[in-house]
Coordinates of C-alpha atoms and ligand atoms in Angstrom, one line a residue:
X27 CA -53.8 67.5 -51.8
X28 CA -54.1 70.7 -49.8
X29 CA -52.0 73.6 -50.9
X30 CA -50.0 75.1 -48.1
X31 CA -49.8 78.8 -47.6
X32 CA -47.1 81.4 -46.9
X33 CA -47.4 85.1 -46.2
X34 CA -45.0 87.8 -47.2
X35 CA -45.2 91.3 -45.8
X36 CA -43.4 94.2 -47.4
X37 CA -43.5 97.9 -46.7
X38 CA -41.4 100.7 -48.3
X39 CA -40.6 102.0 -44.8
X40 CA -38.6 98.8 -43.9
X41 CA -35.5 98.3 -45.9
X42 CA -32.3 96.2 -45.7
X43 CA -30.2 98.5 -47.7
X44 CA -29.2 99.5 -51.2
X45 CA -28.3 96.7 -53.6
X46 CA -24.6 97.2 -54.4
X47 CA -24.2 96.3 -58.1
X48 CA -21.0 94.5 -57.2
X49 CA -23.1 91.7 -55.7
X50 CA -23.7 90.5 -59.3
X51 CA -20.0 89.7 -59.8
X52 CA -18.4 86.6 -61.2
X53 CA -14.9 85.1 -61.4
X54 CA -12.3 84.3 -64.0
X55 CA -9.5 82.2 -62.7
X56 CA -6.6 80.7 -64.6
X57 CA -8.1 77.3 -64.1
X58 CA -9.2 74.7 -66.7
X59 CA -10.7 76.5 -69.7
X60 CA -11.9 79.7 -68.0
X61 CA -9.3 81.8 -69.8
X62 CA -7.9 79.7 -72.7
X63 CA -10.9 78.7 -74.9
X64 CA -13.1 80.4 -72.4
X65 CA -12.9 84.2 -72.6
X66 CA -9.8 84.0 -74.9
X67 CA -9.3 82.0 -78.1
X68 CA -7.6 83.9 -80.8
X69 CA -8.4 81.4 -83.5
X70 CA -12.1 81.4 -82.8
X71 CA -14.4 82.7 -85.5
X72 CA -15.8 85.3 -83.2
X73 CA -12.4 86.4 -81.7
X74 CA -11.8 90.2 -81.6
X75 CA -8.5 91.8 -82.6
X76 CA -7.2 91.0 -79.1
X77 CA -8.0 87.3 -79.3
X78 CA -11.1 87.4 -77.0
X79 CA -14.2 85.6 -78.0
X80 CA -17.1 87.9 -78.9
X81 CA -19.7 85.2 -78.3
X82 CA -18.5 84.8 -74.7
X83 CA -18.3 88.5 -74.1
X84 CA -21.8 88.9 -75.4
X85 CA -23.1 86.2 -73.0
X86 CA -21.2 87.8 -70.2
X87 CA -23.0 91.1 -70.8
X88 CA -26.3 89.2 -71.0
X89 CA -25.5 87.5 -67.7
X90 CA -25.2 90.9 -66.2
X91 CA -21.9 90.2 -64.5
X92 CA -20.9 93.6 -63.1
X93 CA -17.5 92.7 -61.7
X94 CA -15.0 89.9 -62.3
X95 CA -12.4 88.6 -59.8
X96 CA -9.0 87.7 -61.3
X97 CA -6.6 85.8 -61.6
X98 CA -7.6 83.3 -58.8
X99 CA -8.6 81.5 -56.7
X100 CA -6.0 78.9 -55.7
X101 CA -4.1 79.9 -58.8
X102 CA -3.1 83.3 -57.4
X103 CA -1.2 81.7 -54.5
X104 CA 1.7 80.6 -56.8
X105 CA 1.4 83.3 -59.4
X106 CA 4.3 85.5 -60.5
X107 CA 2.4 88.4 -62.2
X108 CA 5.6 90.0 -63.6
X109 CA 6.1 86.9 -65.8
X110 CA 2.8 87.6 -67.5
X111 CA 3.3 91.3 -68.6
X112 CA 5.3 92.7 -71.5
X113 CA 5.9 91.2 -74.9
X114 CA 4.0 87.9 -75.1
X115 CA 6.9 86.2 -77.0
X116 CA 9.2 86.8 -74.0
X117 CA 6.8 85.3 -71.5
X118 CA 7.8 81.9 -70.0
X119 CA 5.3 79.1 -69.2
X120 CA 5.2 77.9 -65.6
X121 CA 3.7 75.0 -63.7
X122 CA 0.7 76.2 -61.8
X123 CA 0.8 74.0 -58.7
X124 CA -2.8 74.7 -57.7
X125 CA -4.3 73.0 -60.8
X126 CA -1.3 71.2 -62.1
X127 CA -1.5 73.0 -65.4
X128 CA 1.3 74.5 -67.5
X129 CA 0.2 78.1 -67.7
X130 CA 1.5 79.8 -70.9
X131 CA 1.2 83.3 -69.5
X132 CA -0.3 84.5 -72.8
X133 CA -3.1 86.3 -70.9
X134 CA -1.9 88.3 -68.0
X135 CA -2.8 91.4 -66.1
X136 CA -2.9 93.9 -69.0
X137 CA -4.9 91.6 -71.3
X138 CA -7.5 90.8 -68.7
X139 CA -7.9 94.4 -67.4
X140 CA -8.2 95.8 -70.9
X141 CA -10.7 93.1 -71.8
X142 CA -12.8 93.9 -68.7
X143 CA -12.6 97.6 -69.5
X144 CA -13.7 97.1 -73.1
X145 CA -16.7 95.1 -71.8
X146 CA -17.6 97.6 -69.1
X147 CA -16.9 95.2 -66.2
X148 CA -15.2 96.2 -63.0
X149 CA -12.2 94.1 -62.1
X150 CA -11.4 92.7 -58.7
X151 CA -7.8 91.7 -58.4
X152 CA -6.2 89.2 -56.0
X153 CA -2.5 89.3 -54.8
X154 CA -0.4 86.3 -54.1
X155 CA 0.1 85.9 -50.3
X156 CA 0.9 82.2 -50.6
X157 CA 4.4 82.1 -52.1
X158 CA 5.0 85.8 -52.2
X159 CA 4.4 88.9 -50.0
X160 CA 4.3 92.6 -49.2
X161 CA 6.7 93.9 -51.9
X162 CA 5.1 92.0 -54.8
X163 CA 1.6 92.9 -53.8
X164 CA 2.5 96.6 -53.6
X165 CA 4.3 96.4 -56.9
X166 CA 1.3 94.8 -58.7
X167 CA -0.9 97.6 -57.3
X168 CA 1.6 100.2 -58.5
X169 CA 1.7 98.5 -61.9
X170 CA -2.1 98.7 -62.1
X171 CA -3.0 102.0 -60.5
X172 CA 0.3 104.1 -60.4
X173 CA 0.8 107.3 -62.3
X174 CA 4.0 107.8 -64.5
X175 CA 7.2 108.3 -62.7
X176 CA 7.7 105.2 -60.6
X177 CA 9.2 101.8 -61.5
X178 CA 6.2 99.6 -61.9
X179 CA 3.8 102.3 -63.3
X180 CA 6.5 103.1 -65.8
X181 CA 6.7 99.4 -66.7
X182 CA 3.0 99.4 -67.5
X183 CA 3.4 102.5 -69.6
X184 CA 6.4 100.8 -71.4
X185 CA 4.1 97.8 -72.0
X186 CA 1.7 100.1 -73.9
X187 CA -0.8 101.2 -71.3
X188 CA -0.5 104.9 -70.3
X189 CA -3.6 105.4 -68.2
X190 CA -3.8 103.7 -64.8
X191 CA -6.4 101.0 -64.6
X192 CA -7.8 102.3 -61.3
X193 CA -8.6 98.9 -59.9
X194 CA -10.6 99.5 -56.7
X195 CA -11.1 96.1 -55.1
X196 CA -8.2 93.9 -54.0
X197 CA -8.2 90.5 -52.3
X198 CA -5.3 89.9 -49.9
X199 CA -4.7 86.3 -51.1
X200 CA -7.1 83.5 -51.4
X201 CA -8.4 80.8 -49.0
X202 CA -5.3 81.1 -46.9
X203 CA -7.0 78.9 -44.2
X204 CA -7.1 75.9 -46.6
X205 CA -4.3 73.2 -46.3
X206 CA -4.7 72.8 -50.1
X207 CA -3.6 76.4 -50.6
X208 CA 0.0 76.8 -51.9
X209 CA 1.7 78.7 -49.1
X210 CA -1.2 77.9 -46.6
X211 CA -0.8 79.8 -43.3
X212 CA -2.3 79.7 -39.8
X213 CA -4.5 82.6 -38.8
X214 CA -1.7 84.5 -37.0
X215 CA 0.8 84.1 -39.8
X216 CA -1.7 85.1 -42.4
X217 CA -3.2 88.0 -40.3
X218 CA 0.2 89.6 -39.8
X219 CA 1.1 89.2 -43.5
X220 CA -2.3 90.5 -44.7
X221 CA -1.9 93.5 -42.4
X222 CA 1.5 94.4 -43.7
X223 CA 0.6 93.8 -47.3
X224 CA -2.6 95.8 -46.9
X225 CA -0.7 98.6 -45.2
X226 CA 1.8 98.8 -48.0
X227 CA -1.0 98.7 -50.6
X228 CA -2.9 101.5 -49.0
X229 CA 0.3 103.6 -49.0
X230 CA 0.5 103.0 -52.7
X231 CA -3.1 103.8 -53.3
X232 CA -5.3 104.9 -50.4
X233 CA -8.5 104.8 -52.5
X234 CA -8.6 101.0 -52.8
X235 CA -10.8 98.6 -50.9
X236 CA -9.2 95.6 -49.3
X237 CA -10.7 92.1 -48.8
X238 CA -9.1 89.9 -46.1
X239 CA -9.5 86.1 -46.4
X240 CA -12.2 84.7 -44.2
X241 CA -12.9 80.9 -44.0
X242 CA -13.0 78.8 -47.2
X243 CA -16.3 77.3 -45.9
X244 CA -18.3 77.1 -42.7
X245 CA -17.1 73.5 -42.3
X246 CA -13.5 74.5 -41.8
X247 CA -12.3 73.4 -38.3
X248 CA -10.9 76.9 -37.8
X249 CA -14.1 78.7 -38.8
X250 CA -14.9 81.5 -36.4
X251 CA -11.6 81.5 -34.7
X252 CA -10.0 82.3 -38.1
X253 CA -12.2 85.4 -38.7
X254 CA -11.6 86.7 -35.1
X255 CA -7.8 86.2 -35.3
X256 CA -7.4 87.6 -38.8
X257 CA -9.6 90.6 -38.2
X258 CA -7.7 91.2 -34.9
X259 CA -4.7 92.1 -37.1
X260 CA -6.5 93.8 -39.9
X261 CA -9.8 95.4 -38.6
X262 CA -8.8 99.0 -39.0
X263 CA -7.2 98.4 -42.4
X264 CA -9.6 96.2 -44.5
X265 CA -13.1 96.9 -45.8
X266 CA -14.4 93.4 -46.4
X267 CA -13.8 89.8 -45.2
X268 CA -14.3 87.1 -47.8
X269 CA -16.7 84.2 -47.6
X270 CA -16.7 81.1 -49.9
X271 CA -19.4 78.5 -50.1
X272 CA -20.3 75.8 -52.6
X273 CA -23.4 73.7 -52.4
X274 CA -24.3 70.3 -53.9
X275 CA -26.9 67.5 -53.7
X276 CA -25.5 64.7 -51.5
X277 CA -26.8 61.2 -52.2
X278 CA -30.2 62.3 -53.6
X279 CA -31.0 64.5 -50.5
X280 CA -33.0 67.1 -52.5
X281 CA -34.6 68.7 -49.4
X282 CA -31.2 69.6 -47.9
X283 CA -29.9 70.8 -51.3
X284 CA -33.0 72.9 -51.8
X285 CA -32.4 74.3 -48.3
X286 CA -28.8 75.5 -49.2
X287 CA -29.9 79.1 -49.0
X288 CA -30.6 78.7 -45.3
X289 CA -27.1 77.4 -44.8
X290 CA -25.8 80.4 -46.7
X291 CA -27.9 82.7 -44.5
X292 CA -26.6 81.2 -41.3
X293 CA -23.0 81.4 -42.6
X294 CA -23.4 85.1 -43.4
X295 CA -25.0 85.8 -39.9
X296 CA -22.1 84.0 -38.2
X297 CA -19.4 85.8 -40.1
X298 CA -21.2 89.1 -39.4
X299 CA -21.4 88.2 -35.7
X300 CA -17.7 87.3 -35.7
X301 CA -16.7 90.5 -37.4
X302 CA -18.9 92.6 -35.1
X303 CA -17.5 90.9 -32.0
X304 CA -14.0 92.0 -33.1
X305 CA -15.4 95.6 -33.7
X306 CA -17.1 95.6 -30.3
X307 CA -13.9 94.6 -28.5
X308 CA -12.2 97.4 -30.1
X309 CA -15.1 99.8 -29.3
X310 CA -15.1 100.6 -33.0
X311 CA -18.1 102.0 -35.0
X312 CA -16.6 100.6 -38.2
X313 CA -18.5 97.8 -39.8
X314 CA -16.6 95.2 -41.9
X315 CA -18.7 94.0 -44.8
X316 CA -18.6 90.7 -46.7
X317 CA -17.1 89.9 -50.0
X318 CA -18.8 86.6 -50.9
X319 CA -16.3 86.2 -53.6
X320 CA -17.0 82.5 -54.4
X321 CA -20.4 81.0 -54.3
X322 CA -22.2 78.5 -56.5
X323 CA -23.4 74.9 -56.9
X324 CA -20.3 72.7 -57.3
X325 CA -20.3 68.9 -57.1
X326 CA -17.1 69.1 -55.2
X327 CA -17.5 66.0 -53.1
X328 CA -19.3 63.9 -55.7
X329 CA -17.6 64.8 -59.1
X330 CA -14.2 66.4 -58.4
X331 CA -11.2 64.2 -58.5
X332 CA -9.2 66.4 -56.1
X333 CA -6.3 68.8 -56.9
X334 CA -3.6 66.2 -56.2
X335 CA -5.1 63.7 -58.7
X336 CA -5.2 66.1 -61.6
X337 CA -2.6 65.0 -64.2
X338 CA -0.1 67.6 -65.1
X339 CA -1.1 69.0 -68.5
X340 CA -0.6 72.1 -70.6
X341 CA -3.4 74.6 -70.6
X342 CA -6.2 74.5 -71.6
X343 CA -7.3 71.4 -69.7
X344 CA -10.8 70.4 -68.9
X345 CA -11.1 70.8 -65.1
X346 CA -14.4 71.0 -63.0
X347 CA -16.7 71.5 -66.0
X348 CA -19.8 70.8 -64.0
X349 CA -23.0 70.5 -66.0
X350 CA -26.2 71.9 -64.3
X351 CA -29.8 70.9 -64.1
X352 CA -33.0 72.8 -63.5
X353 CA -32.7 71.8 -59.8
X354 CA -29.3 73.4 -59.6
X355 CA -30.7 76.5 -61.2
X356 CA -33.5 76.7 -58.6
X357 CA -30.9 76.5 -55.8
X358 CA -28.8 79.3 -57.5
X359 CA -31.9 81.5 -57.7
X360 CA -32.6 80.8 -54.0
X361 CA -28.9 81.6 -53.0
X362 CA -29.4 85.0 -54.7
X363 CA -32.5 85.5 -52.6
X364 CA -30.3 85.1 -49.5
X365 CA -27.7 87.5 -50.9
X366 CA -30.3 90.2 -51.5
X367 CA -31.7 89.8 -48.0
X368 CA -28.2 90.7 -46.7
X369 CA -27.7 93.7 -49.0
X370 CA -26.6 95.8 -46.0
X371 CA -23.6 93.5 -45.1
X372 CA -22.9 91.8 -48.5
X373 CA -22.0 94.4 -51.1
X374 CA -19.7 92.2 -53.1
X375 CA -20.3 88.6 -54.4
X376 CA -18.9 86.5 -57.2
X377 CA -20.7 83.6 -58.8
X378 CA -17.7 81.2 -59.2
X379 CA -17.0 81.0 -62.0
X380 CA -17.9 82.7 -65.3
X381 CA -17.1 80.3 -68.1
X382 CA -16.4 76.6 -68.4
X383 CA -15.3 76.1 -64.8
X384 CA -18.5 75.5 -62.6
X385 CA -20.0 78.2 -64.8
X386 CA -23.2 79.6 -66.2
X387 CA -21.5 79.9 -69.7
X388 CA -19.9 77.0 -71.5
X389 CA -17.9 76.9 -74.7
X390 CA -16.5 74.4 -77.2
X391 CA -13.0 75.3 -78.5
X392 CA -13.6 76.5 -82.1
X393 CA -17.4 75.9 -81.5
X394 CA -20.3 77.6 -79.9
X395 CA -20.9 79.2 -76.5
X396 CA -24.1 78.5 -74.6
X397 CA -26.0 79.2 -71.4
X398 CA -26.2 76.6 -68.6
X399 CA -29.6 76.5 -66.7
X400 CA -28.0 78.4 -63.8
X401 CA -27.4 81.3 -66.2
X402 CA -31.1 82.2 -66.2
X403 CA -31.8 83.0 -62.5
X404 CA -28.5 84.9 -62.2
X405 CA -29.1 87.0 -65.3
X406 CA -32.7 87.7 -64.3
X407 CA -31.9 88.7 -60.7
X408 CA -29.0 90.9 -61.9
X409 CA -31.4 92.6 -64.3
X410 CA -34.4 93.0 -62.1
X411 CA -33.0 93.6 -58.6
X412 CA -32.7 97.4 -58.7
X413 CA -32.6 100.0 -56.0
X414 CA -33.0 98.9 -52.4
X415 CA -33.7 95.5 -50.9
X416 CA -36.8 95.6 -48.8
X417 CA -36.8 94.1 -45.3
X418 CA -39.5 91.4 -45.7
X419 CA -41.4 89.4 -43.1
X420 CA -42.0 85.9 -44.4
X421 CA -44.3 83.6 -42.5
X422 CA -43.7 80.2 -44.1
X423 CA -44.2 76.6 -43.2
X424 CA -41.0 74.8 -42.6
X425 CA -39.4 71.6 -43.9
X426 CA -37.1 69.3 -41.9
X427 CA -33.8 68.6 -43.7
X428 CA -31.1 66.2 -42.8
X429 CA -28.2 68.7 -43.2
X430 CA -29.7 72.0 -42.1
X431 CA -32.6 71.0 -39.7
X432 CA -35.7 73.1 -40.1
X433 CA -35.7 75.4 -43.1
X434 CA -38.5 77.7 -44.4
X435 CA -40.4 76.2 -47.3
X436 CA -40.8 79.6 -49.0
X437 CA -38.1 82.2 -49.2
X438 CA -38.5 85.7 -50.6
X439 CA -36.6 88.9 -51.4
X440 CA -37.9 92.1 -52.9
X441 CA -36.2 95.2 -54.4
X442 CA -37.6 98.6 -55.2
X443 CA -36.0 101.6 -56.9
X444 CA -38.1 104.6 -55.8
X445 CA -36.8 106.8 -58.5
X446 CA -37.6 104.6 -61.5
X447 CA -40.4 102.7 -59.8
X448 CA -38.8 99.4 -60.8
X449 CA -40.0 96.7 -58.4
X450 CA -39.1 93.0 -58.2
X451 CA -40.1 90.1 -56.0
X452 CA -38.2 86.8 -55.9
X453 CA -39.8 83.7 -54.4
X454 CA -38.6 80.2 -53.9
X455 CA -40.6 77.1 -53.1
X456 CA -38.3 74.5 -51.8
X457 CA -40.9 71.6 -51.5
X458 CA -42.4 69.2 -53.9
X459 CA -45.9 70.6 -53.3
X460 CA -47.3 73.9 -54.7
X461 CA -47.5 76.8 -52.2
X462 CA -49.9 79.7 -52.3
X463 CA -48.2 82.9 -51.2
X464 CA -50.1 86.1 -50.2
X465 CA -48.0 89.2 -50.5
X466 CA -49.2 92.0 -48.4
X467 CA -47.7 95.3 -49.8
X468 CA -49.5 97.9 -47.7
X469 CA -47.8 101.2 -48.3
X470 CA -46.7 100.3 -51.8
X471 CA -48.9 100.3 -54.8
X472 CA -47.6 97.5 -57.0
X473 CA -48.4 96.8 -60.7
X474 CA -46.7 93.6 -61.8
X475 CA -45.9 93.3 -65.5
X476 CA -44.8 89.7 -65.7
X477 CA -42.4 87.1 -64.4
X478 CA -39.9 84.3 -65.0
X479 CA -39.8 80.9 -63.4
X480 CA -37.3 78.0 -63.1
X481 CA -38.7 74.7 -62.0
X482 CA -36.5 71.8 -60.8
X483 CA -36.2 68.7 -63.0
X484 CA -35.4 65.1 -62.1
X485 CA -33.1 64.4 -64.9
X486 CA -29.3 64.1 -64.5
X487 CA -27.6 67.0 -66.2
X488 CA -25.8 66.1 -69.4
X489 CA -23.0 67.9 -71.2
X490 CA -23.5 70.0 -74.2
X491 CA -25.6 72.8 -75.7
X492 CA -28.5 70.5 -76.7
X493 CA -29.1 69.4 -73.2
X494 CA -28.8 72.9 -71.8
X495 CA -31.4 74.0 -74.4
X496 CA -33.7 71.1 -73.5
X497 CA -33.5 72.0 -69.8
X498 CA -34.2 75.6 -70.6
X499 CA -37.2 74.6 -72.7
X500 CA -38.6 72.4 -70.0
X501 CA -37.8 74.3 -66.8
X502 CA -37.5 78.0 -67.7
X503 CA -40.5 80.0 -68.6
X504 CA -42.0 83.5 -68.8
X505 CA -45.1 84.2 -66.8
X506 CA -48.0 86.5 -67.2
X507 CA -48.6 88.9 -64.3
X508 CA -51.0 87.5 -61.7
X509 CA -54.4 89.1 -61.8
X510 CA -54.4 91.7 -59.0
X511 CA -57.0 91.9 -56.4
X512 CA -59.2 93.6 -55.3
X513 CA -58.6 96.7 -57.6
X514 CA -56.1 96.9 -60.4
X515 CA -53.1 99.1 -59.7
X516 CA -53.7 99.8 -56.1
X517 CA -53.9 96.4 -54.5
X518 CA -52.7 96.1 -50.9
X519 CA -52.1 92.4 -51.5
X520 CA -51.6 89.9 -54.3
X521 CA -51.6 86.1 -54.3
X522 CA -49.4 83.8 -56.4
X523 CA -49.1 80.1 -56.5
X524 CA -45.6 78.8 -56.6
X525 CA -44.9 75.6 -58.6
X526 CA -43.2 72.7 -56.7
X527 CA -39.4 73.2 -56.3
X528 CA -39.3 76.4 -58.2
X529 CA -37.8 79.9 -58.2
X530 CA -39.8 82.8 -59.5
X531 CA -39.0 86.4 -60.2
X532 CA -41.9 88.9 -60.6
X533 CA -41.2 92.4 -62.0
X534 CA -43.2 95.5 -62.4
X535 CA -43.5 99.0 -60.9
X536 CA -44.4 100.4 -57.5
X537 CA -45.1 103.7 -56.0
X538 CA -45.6 104.7 -52.4
X539 CA -49.3 104.3 -51.6
Ligands
LIG626 O1 -13.5 78.2 -57.7 C1 -12.7 77.1 -57.7 C2 -11.7 77.1 -56.5 O2 -12.5 76.9 -55.4 C3 -10.9 78.3 -56.3 O3 -9.7 78.4 -57.0 C4 -10.7 78.3 -54.8 O4 -10.5 79.5 -54.2 C5 -11.8 77.5 -54.2 O5 -11.4 76.4 -53.4

């Protein structure tokens, strides 16, 4: 077998842009067991005085999630936030129509925001533009960020929280293009409502950043047209447009699944082009950036029963608790390569979701919490990707896939923090053969300290901590730094061999040469 070759060229003079820490966000929705028996379980042995699980909070920190989106998702489109603040004993349960679950309202805005604050995680809030509108969105913002002396801020203070939360990032609804969304709207209806809600919200607190809903996926019939129409109403007001994308392996088509990062890359380029076209028409210098606030591997077509088929149950119900394999983890790592390569236009992203629901962290009620295989590439990237994303040139063989056509075999991203010297290089090999990669780093003197690798497996993923540990033992490993050539510490190039179907992260230090 001949090993194929790829070449990566990096230079400190060519950069994509600073890596915004908010790109390592995740998502907590009132869905399934994300909240109840996920982050919150007062009877759990590790629960803190507020009822939140310490073991889950510790894993959240280890994951490196910098930001959390809340409270949905589809859930937000029928949420009455006022019913989930104030004395818990006075709160009434309601039927969440999005996930057909009786939501007890035990955890609401204050509980979530205070938990996030204690854990040092930035919150990202969404307002209901499905069944509600301008007044309720402005009121929720006032409740969260207002100073004493007005109705909703005073209610927060009466509920025991004096200091405003200062929530910076706000989603104007969720997936409003989707017919499944409660209160779904066409692009004109939504664009007008988002513009009015956003206008009111910026009058309450001009310091916030707003995210307008883009398409729920690139496969939506309205994709493109939706972005253009909605931004036509909101361009001057909003900061970001949302993108959502979930990937899965269809009928054993590994090649297409491993090429998911290319699909994500095309999706980002198309949304950027759509947004820039609206800006160009307006002769505007403003650039709308992307909040990729839902992305992950989700076996949506193959494992999910569909919202309408979910039996009506009290929370917490087990919904979309996908279990992941080493293959899924390689794809997650590669999707993060794509996000880093768009650091200039994607400052915000959320791995959907954090715990139990298509999540890197799983729990058993009353039992343990553990890492899924997808935990490892996320946590490693969040930890190692510091500073600025370098603008790489990757010369790679290609593979033909059924779903995405030609995709590069090797993908790469690299980050460098000039101040601390921290350097990282992320590489994916999407084929079943090893690939030798030569990295030319003229202009940067690189010393690698070591690495981490996830290799794909061929086993179906199985539920439970034992299986997750087995996958980690078989697929996840720490690597010694490759021997530099020709002279230690000042090599203009280095060569690494990528294992078949693998994702690798190298870390070390670098200085300008
Ligand atoms: O993350 C699960 C669901 O996927 C979210 O509620 C929704 O926004 C998307 O369709």
